[in-house]
Amino acid sequence: MPLIKRAVSPVHVSRVKIPPEVTNGELQYIANSTLANLIRQLSSISKHAEHIFGEIYLEAMKLDHKSNTLEKRIANLTDKVSKLDSTHEQASLGELQMRKPFKSSMLVDQHTLDRSTLPVALAEVYSRCDPPPNLDALNPFRDPGAPSALSLYTNPSFFFDLWRQEMLKDCADNTARRRIKSPPLDGLNEMRSPKKRRQRLPTQQQEVPRQQAAR
């Protein structure tokens, strides 16, 4: 179901109800009401235009900040590369181990779909929505350990929980596949080639040919 982000109001400009005290001049009353509703529409359009240009300004500021940051990083990298000397003796292994590991200073934005990042128009739409019913009052009548009654009606974290379960299941399946079971010793003996098997004779039988060779 599509969600209307910006709705211009009023929608029905000339659909007004004539009060009973107006007995003469109904057309003039309709004309005045239509003109007033048109002015309200223009006011609503100007409000939405302000929000649109405000969002464009914020996006432009973010893009400018990212561009400046990238330009500084490219300049620093160019300066470091220009100062490198290929004829310089390379650092030893001990010096490399003494160096601190690289740590990025970039901050990853992990709250892209957070409620605080909603546009102003959508925030107003959410504020006009009716709250969910008070189904938590039925929790004392549910079985112990059962989810709350409100989560059966609305659960904002449903898709995240479903995604987490799928990821944990995939990790468990991959771990089970990578687990290599060691074959039994009898199986190893059967897998070996007969040519590679060495038949060990007892110690007495090995000494007899040696004595005969010595004679």
PDB file of C-alpha atoms in Angstrom:
ATOM      1  CA  MET A   1       0.000   0.000   0.000  1.00  0.00           C
ATOM      2  CA  PRO A   2       1.585   3.318  -1.029  1.00  0.00           C
ATOM      3  CA  LEU A   3       2.063   5.902   1.669  1.00  0.00           C
ATOM      4  CA  ILE A   4       1.282   9.499   0.817  1.00  0.00           C
ATOM      5  CA  LYS A   5       4.249  11.572   1.870  1.00  0.00           C
ATOM      6  CA  ARG A   6       2.819  15.018   1.184  1.00  0.00           C
ATOM      7  CA  ALA A   7      -0.901  15.639   0.832  1.00  0.00           C
ATOM      8  CA  VAL A   8      -2.242  19.015  -0.214  1.00  0.00           C
ATOM      9  CA  SER A   9      -5.300  20.014   1.777  1.00  0.00           C
ATOM     10  CA  PRO A  10      -8.120  20.771   1.463  1.00  0.00           C
ATOM     11  CA  VAL A  11      -8.841  18.360  -1.376  1.00  0.00           C
ATOM     12  CA  HIS A  12     -12.452  19.252  -2.165  1.00  0.00           C
ATOM     13  CA  VAL A  13     -12.308  22.973  -2.758  1.00  0.00           C
ATOM     14  CA  SER A  14     -15.926  23.700  -3.630  1.00  0.00           C
ATOM     15  CA  ARG A  15     -17.585  20.904  -1.686  1.00  0.00           C
ATOM     16  CA  VAL A  16     -18.871  22.851   1.294  1.00  0.00           C
ATOM     17  CA  LYS A  17     -22.022  22.576   3.322  1.00  0.00           C
ATOM     18  CA  ILE A  18     -24.222  25.631   3.261  1.00  0.00           C
ATOM     19  CA  PRO A  19     -25.376  26.525   6.775  1.00  0.00           C
ATOM     20  CA  PRO A  20     -29.131  26.869   7.305  1.00  0.00           C
ATOM     21  CA  GLU A  21     -28.902  30.566   8.173  1.00  0.00           C
ATOM     22  CA  VAL A  22     -27.776  31.343   4.614  1.00  0.00           C
ATOM     23  CA  THR A  23     -31.055  31.717   2.762  1.00  0.00           C
ATOM     24  CA  ASN A  24     -30.045  34.224   0.115  1.00  0.00           C
ATOM     25  CA  GLY A  25     -26.828  34.284  -1.879  1.00  0.00           C
ATOM     26  CA  GLU A  26     -25.868  30.599  -1.890  1.00  0.00           C
ATOM     27  CA  LEU A  27     -23.708  31.049  -4.981  1.00  0.00           C
ATOM     28  CA  GLN A  28     -21.801  33.887  -3.360  1.00  0.00           C
ATOM     29  CA  TYR A  29     -21.247  31.746  -0.274  1.00  0.00           C
ATOM     30  CA  ILE A  30     -19.903  28.876  -2.424  1.00  0.00           C
ATOM     31  CA  ALA A  31     -17.637  31.279  -4.318  1.00  0.00           C
ATOM     32  CA  ASN A  32     -16.206  32.748  -1.119  1.00  0.00           C
ATOM     33  CA  SER A  33     -15.683  29.272   0.369  1.00  0.00           C
ATOM     34  CA  THR A  34     -13.952  28.106  -2.815  1.00  0.00           C
ATOM     35  CA  LEU A  35     -11.639  31.123  -2.761  1.00  0.00           C
ATOM     36  CA  ALA A  36     -10.802  30.511   0.901  1.00  0.00           C
ATOM     37  CA  ASN A  37     -10.046  26.836   0.238  1.00  0.00           C
ATOM     38  CA  LEU A  38      -7.822  27.784  -2.695  1.00  0.00           C
ATOM     39  CA  ILE A  39      -5.837  30.054  -0.390  1.00  0.00           C
ATOM     40  CA  ARG A  40      -5.532  27.164   2.077  1.00  0.00           C
ATOM     41  CA  GLN A  41      -4.263  24.944  -0.729  1.00  0.00           C
ATOM     42  CA  LEU A  42      -1.636  27.512  -1.681  1.00  0.00           C
ATOM     43  CA  SER A  43      -0.570  27.690   1.953  1.00  0.00           C
ATOM     44  CA  SER A  44      -0.283  23.894   2.101  1.00  0.00           C
ATOM     45  CA  ILE A  45       1.741  23.843  -1.127  1.00  0.00           C
ATOM     46  CA  SER A  46       4.113  26.519   0.184  1.00  0.00           C
ATOM     47  CA  LYS A  47       4.594  24.500   3.377  1.00  0.00           C
ATOM     48  CA  HIS A  48       5.474  21.369   1.403  1.00  0.00           C
ATOM     49  CA  ALA A  49       7.783  23.405  -0.825  1.00  0.00           C
ATOM     50  CA  GLU A  50       9.620  24.647   2.257  1.00  0.00           C
ATOM     51  CA  HIS A  51      10.079  21.064   3.463  1.00  0.00           C
ATOM     52  CA  ILE A  52      11.293  19.926   0.033  1.00  0.00           C
ATOM     53  CA  PHE A  53      13.865  22.698  -0.271  1.00  0.00           C
ATOM     54  CA  GLY A  54      14.943  22.085   3.321  1.00  0.00           C
ATOM     55  CA  GLU A  55      15.587  18.402   2.576  1.00  0.00           C
ATOM     56  CA  ILE A  56      17.479  19.330  -0.598  1.00  0.00           C
ATOM     57  CA  TYR A  57      19.608  21.745   1.427  1.00  0.00           C
ATOM     58  CA  LEU A  58      20.439  19.069   4.007  1.00  0.00           C
ATOM     59  CA  GLU A  59      21.349  16.548   1.302  1.00  0.00           C
ATOM     60  CA  ALA A  60      23.548  19.140  -0.393  1.00  0.00           C
ATOM     61  CA  MET A  61      25.292  19.860   2.918  1.00  0.00           C
ATOM     62  CA  LYS A  62      25.959  16.150   3.459  1.00  0.00           C
ATOM     63  CA  LEU A  63      27.292  15.771  -0.072  1.00  0.00           C
ATOM     64  CA  ASP A  64      29.537  18.803   0.353  1.00  0.00           C
ATOM     65  CA  HIS A  65      30.900  17.441   3.640  1.00  0.00           C
ATOM     66  CA  LYS A  66      31.642  14.054   2.081  1.00  0.00           C
ATOM     67  CA  SER A  67      33.304  15.691  -0.924  1.00  0.00           C
ATOM     68  CA  ASN A  68      35.544  17.839   1.288  1.00  0.00           C
ATOM     69  CA  THR A  69      36.492  14.848   3.416  1.00  0.00           C
ATOM     70  CA  LEU A  70      37.327  12.788   0.340  1.00  0.00           C
ATOM     71  CA  GLU A  71      39.367  15.643  -1.119  1.00  0.00           C
ATOM     72  CA  LYS A  72      41.438  15.903   2.071  1.00  0.00           C
ATOM     73  CA  ARG A  73      42.069  12.163   2.110  1.00  0.00           C
ATOM     74  CA  ILE A  74      43.164  12.195  -1.529  1.00  0.00           C
ATOM     75  CA  ALA A  75      45.503  15.129  -0.844  1.00  0.00           C
ATOM     76  CA  ASN A  76      47.076  13.353   2.147  1.00  0.00           C
ATOM     77  CA  LEU A  77      47.486  10.154   0.157  1.00  0.00           C
ATOM     78  CA  THR A  78      49.074  12.016  -2.751  1.00  0.00           C
ATOM     79  CA  ASP A  79      51.504  13.720  -0.383  1.00  0.00           C
ATOM     80  CA  LYS A  80      52.510  10.417   1.214  1.00  0.00           C
ATOM     81  CA  VAL A  81      52.964   8.669  -2.128  1.00  0.00           C
ATOM     82  CA  SER A  82      55.108  11.505  -3.476  1.00  0.00           C
ATOM     83  CA  LYS A  83      57.432  11.226  -0.460  1.00  0.00           C
ATOM     84  CA  LEU A  84      57.989   7.495  -0.845  1.00  0.00           C
ATOM     85  CA  ASP A  85      61.469   6.425  -1.963  1.00  0.00           C
ATOM     86  CA  SER A  86      61.812   3.048  -3.636  1.00  0.00           C
ATOM     87  CA  THR A  87      65.584   2.992  -3.023  1.00  0.00           C
ATOM     88  CA  HIS A  88      65.154   3.344   0.717  1.00  0.00           C
ATOM     89  CA  GLU A  89      65.898   0.253   2.740  1.00  0.00           C
ATOM     90  CA  GLN A  90      62.779  -1.575   3.737  1.00  0.00           C
ATOM     91  CA  ALA A  91      61.880  -1.966   7.367  1.00  0.00           C
ATOM     92  CA  SER A  92      62.746  -5.188   9.102  1.00  0.00           C
ATOM     93  CA  LEU A  93      60.219  -7.697  10.321  1.00  0.00           C
ATOM     94  CA  GLY A  94      60.734  -6.631  13.920  1.00  0.00           C
ATOM     95  CA  GLU A  95      60.007  -3.004  13.109  1.00  0.00           C
ATOM     96  CA  LEU A  96      56.853  -3.993  11.287  1.00  0.00           C
ATOM     97  CA  GLN A  97      55.647  -5.934  14.300  1.00  0.00           C
ATOM     98  CA  MET A  98      56.311  -2.974  16.586  1.00  0.00           C
ATOM     99  CA  ARG A  99      54.070  -0.703  14.555  1.00  0.00           C
ATOM    100  CA  LYS A 100      50.523  -0.134  15.672  1.00  0.00           C
ATOM    101  CA  PRO A 101      47.845  -1.798  13.554  1.00  0.00           C
ATOM    102  CA  PHE A 102      45.818   0.367  11.232  1.00  0.00           C
ATOM    103  CA  LYS A 103      42.558   1.635  12.661  1.00  0.00           C
ATOM    104  CA  SER A 104      40.082   3.482  10.514  1.00  0.00           C
ATOM    105  CA  SER A 105      38.606   6.699  11.867  1.00  0.00           C
ATOM    106  CA  MET A 106      35.516   6.544   9.665  1.00  0.00           C
ATOM    107  CA  LEU A 107      32.176   6.418  11.434  1.00  0.00           C
ATOM    108  CA  VAL A 108      29.607   4.136   9.837  1.00  0.00           C
ATOM    109  CA  ASP A 109      26.050   5.372  10.089  1.00  0.00           C
ATOM    110  CA  GLN A 110      24.009   2.400  11.272  1.00  0.00           C
ATOM    111  CA  HIS A 111      20.747   4.256  11.938  1.00  0.00           C
ATOM    112  CA  THR A 112      19.629   4.957   8.400  1.00  0.00           C
ATOM    113  CA  LEU A 113      16.074   3.713   8.942  1.00  0.00           C
ATOM    114  CA  ASP A 114      15.667   5.142  12.422  1.00  0.00           C
ATOM    115  CA  ARG A 115      12.629   7.140  13.503  1.00  0.00           C
ATOM    116  CA  SER A 116      14.825  10.213  13.983  1.00  0.00           C
ATOM    117  CA  THR A 117      15.785  10.191  10.275  1.00  0.00           C
ATOM    118  CA  LEU A 118      12.199  10.457   9.052  1.00  0.00           C
ATOM    119  CA  PRO A 119      11.420  13.446   6.842  1.00  0.00           C
ATOM    120  CA  VAL A 120       9.271  16.136   8.377  1.00  0.00           C
ATOM    121  CA  ALA A 121       6.304  15.253   6.164  1.00  0.00           C
ATOM    122  CA  LEU A 122       6.342  11.581   7.172  1.00  0.00           C
ATOM    123  CA  ALA A 123       6.828  12.511  10.825  1.00  0.00           C
ATOM    124  CA  GLU A 124       3.655  14.588  10.642  1.00  0.00           C
ATOM    125  CA  VAL A 125       1.803  11.665   9.039  1.00  0.00           C
ATOM    126  CA  TYR A 126       2.942   9.368  11.849  1.00  0.00           C
ATOM    127  CA  SER A 127       1.884  11.901  14.459  1.00  0.00           C
ATOM    128  CA  ARG A 128      -1.643  11.982  13.027  1.00  0.00           C
ATOM    129  CA  CYS A 129      -2.008   8.189  13.109  1.00  0.00           C
ATOM    130  CA  ASP A 130      -4.176   6.539  15.728  1.00  0.00           C
ATOM    131  CA  PRO A 131      -2.261   4.733  18.490  1.00  0.00           C
ATOM    132  CA  PRO A 132      -2.554   0.931  18.699  1.00  0.00           C
ATOM    133  CA  PRO A 133      -5.163  -0.484  21.064  1.00  0.00           C
ATOM    134  CA  ASN A 134      -4.185  -1.274  24.627  1.00  0.00           C
ATOM    135  CA  LEU A 135      -3.785  -5.001  24.106  1.00  0.00           C
ATOM    136  CA  ASP A 136      -1.174  -5.262  26.852  1.00  0.00           C
ATOM    137  CA  ALA A 137      -4.072  -5.399  29.285  1.00  0.00           C
ATOM    138  CA  LEU A 138      -4.619  -8.988  28.089  1.00  0.00           C
ATOM    139  CA  ASN A 139      -1.113 -10.132  29.030  1.00  0.00           C
ATOM    140  CA  PRO A 140      -2.139 -11.422  32.505  1.00  0.00           C
ATOM    141  CA  PHE A 141      -4.521 -13.844  30.789  1.00  0.00           C
ATOM    142  CA  ARG A 142      -1.874 -15.288  28.452  1.00  0.00           C
ATOM    143  CA  ASP A 143       0.366 -18.285  29.115  1.00  0.00           C
ATOM    144  CA  PRO A 144       3.681 -17.644  30.895  1.00  0.00           C
ATOM    145  CA  GLY A 145       6.486 -17.016  28.441  1.00  0.00           C
ATOM    146  CA  ALA A 146       4.126 -16.195  25.581  1.00  0.00           C
ATOM    147  CA  PRO A 147       4.758 -13.017  23.581  1.00  0.00           C
ATOM    148  CA  SER A 148       2.809  -9.936  24.488  1.00  0.00           C
ATOM    149  CA  ALA A 149      -0.607  -9.471  22.986  1.00  0.00           C
ATOM    150  CA  LEU A 150       0.437  -6.194  21.402  1.00  0.00           C
ATOM    151  CA  SER A 151       3.232  -7.915  19.454  1.00  0.00           C
ATOM    152  CA  LEU A 152       0.594 -10.076  17.750  1.00  0.00           C
ATOM    153  CA  TYR A 153      -1.168  -6.927  16.585  1.00  0.00           C
ATOM    154  CA  THR A 154       1.875  -4.862  15.642  1.00  0.00           C
ATOM    155  CA  ASN A 155       5.565  -5.755  15.900  1.00  0.00           C
ATOM    156  CA  PRO A 156       8.055  -3.250  14.423  1.00  0.00           C
ATOM    157  CA  SER A 157      10.995  -5.617  15.003  1.00  0.00           C
ATOM    158  CA  PHE A 158       9.356  -8.589  13.243  1.00  0.00           C
ATOM    159  CA  PHE A 159      11.431  -8.389  10.064  1.00  0.00           C
ATOM    160  CA  PHE A 160      14.652  -7.803  11.999  1.00  0.00           C
ATOM    161  CA  ASP A 161      14.004 -10.847  14.189  1.00  0.00           C
ATOM    162  CA  LEU A 162      13.193 -12.925  11.110  1.00  0.00           C
ATOM    163  CA  TRP A 163      16.408 -11.792   9.404  1.00  0.00           C
ATOM    164  CA  ARG A 164      18.426 -12.561  12.544  1.00  0.00           C
ATOM    165  CA  GLN A 165      17.000 -16.075  12.760  1.00  0.00           C
ATOM    166  CA  GLU A 166      17.834 -16.727   9.111  1.00  0.00           C
ATOM    167  CA  MET A 167      21.401 -15.474   9.577  1.00  0.00           C
ATOM    168  CA  LEU A 168      21.936 -17.620  12.678  1.00  0.00           C
ATOM    169  CA  LYS A 169      20.560 -20.633  10.836  1.00  0.00           C
ATOM    170  CA  ASP A 170      22.909 -20.041   7.894  1.00  0.00           C
ATOM    171  CA  CYS A 171      25.889 -19.709  10.247  1.00  0.00           C
ATOM    172  CA  ALA A 172      24.980 -22.969  11.965  1.00  0.00           C
ATOM    173  CA  ASP A 173      24.614 -24.760   8.619  1.00  0.00           C
ATOM    174  CA  ASN A 174      27.982 -23.466   7.399  1.00  0.00           C
ATOM    175  CA  THR A 175      29.657 -24.567  10.620  1.00  0.00           C
ATOM    176  CA  ALA A 176      28.183 -28.047  10.286  1.00  0.00           C
ATOM    177  CA  ARG A 177      29.397 -28.316   6.694  1.00  0.00           C
ATOM    178  CA  ARG A 178      32.932 -27.251   7.547  1.00  0.00           C
ATOM    179  CA  ARG A 179      33.208 -29.709  10.378  1.00  0.00           C
ATOM    180  CA  ILE A 180      35.371 -32.590   9.140  1.00  0.00           C
ATOM    181  CA  LYS A 181      34.937 -35.873  10.915  1.00  0.00           C
ATOM    182  CA  SER A 182      38.120 -37.923  11.272  1.00  0.00           C
ATOM    183  CA  PRO A 183      37.722 -41.428   9.726  1.00  0.00           C
ATOM    184  CA  PRO A 184      38.319 -44.499  11.927  1.00  0.00           C
ATOM    185  CA  LEU A 185      41.678 -46.256  11.962  1.00  0.00           C
ATOM    186  CA  ASP A 186      40.288 -49.346  10.237  1.00  0.00           C
ATOM    187  CA  GLY A 187      39.079 -47.183   7.425  1.00  0.00           C
ATOM    188  CA  LEU A 188      42.545 -45.653   7.032  1.00  0.00           C
ATOM    189  CA  ASN A 189      44.144 -49.084   6.793  1.00  0.00           C
ATOM    190  CA  GLU A 190      41.656 -50.114   4.143  1.00  0.00           C
ATOM    191  CA  MET A 191      42.285 -46.940   2.158  1.00  0.00           C
ATOM    192  CA  ARG A 192      46.033 -47.513   1.988  1.00  0.00           C
ATOM    193  CA  SER A 193      47.449 -49.244  -1.051  1.00  0.00           C
ATOM    194  CA  PRO A 194      48.705 -52.842  -0.570  1.00  0.00           C
ATOM    195  CA  LYS A 195      52.054 -51.849  -2.088  1.00  0.00           C
ATOM    196  CA  LYS A 196      52.621 -49.285   0.649  1.00  0.00           C
ATOM    197  CA  ARG A 197      51.881 -51.676   3.457  1.00  0.00           C
ATOM    198  CA  ARG A 198      54.958 -52.902   5.195  1.00  0.00           C
ATOM    199  CA  GLN A 199      54.771 -56.320   6.753  1.00  0.00           C
ATOM    200  CA  ARG A 200      56.924 -56.276   9.821  1.00  0.00           C
ATOM    201  CA  LEU A 201      58.502 -59.559  10.739  1.00  0.00           C
ATOM    202  CA  PRO A 202      59.235 -60.576  14.309  1.00  0.00           C
ATOM    203  CA  THR A 203      62.673 -59.729  15.670  1.00  0.00           C
ATOM    204  CA  GLN A 204      63.908 -63.355  15.654  1.00  0.00           C
ATOM    205  CA  GLN A 205      62.990 -63.857  11.987  1.00  0.00           C
ATOM    206  CA  GLN A 206      64.850 -60.649  11.075  1.00  0.00           C
ATOM    207  CA  GLU A 207      68.051 -61.749  12.860  1.00  0.00           C
ATOM    208  CA  VAL A 208      68.250 -65.150  11.075  1.00  0.00           C
ATOM    209  CA  PRO A 209      68.910 -63.740   7.569  1.00  0.00           C
ATOM    210  CA  ARG A 210      71.510 -61.375   9.028  1.00  0.00           C
ATOM    211  CA  GLN A 211      73.434 -64.272  10.620  1.00  0.00           C
ATOM    212  CA  GLN A 212      73.320 -66.267   7.382  1.00  0.00           C
ATOM    213  CA  ALA A 213      74.650 -63.301   5.447  1.00  0.00           C
ATOM    214  CA  ALA A 214      77.491 -62.897   7.965  1.00  0.00           C
ATOM    215  CA  ARG A 215      78.575 -66.538   7.455  1.00  0.00           C
TER     216      ARG A 215
END
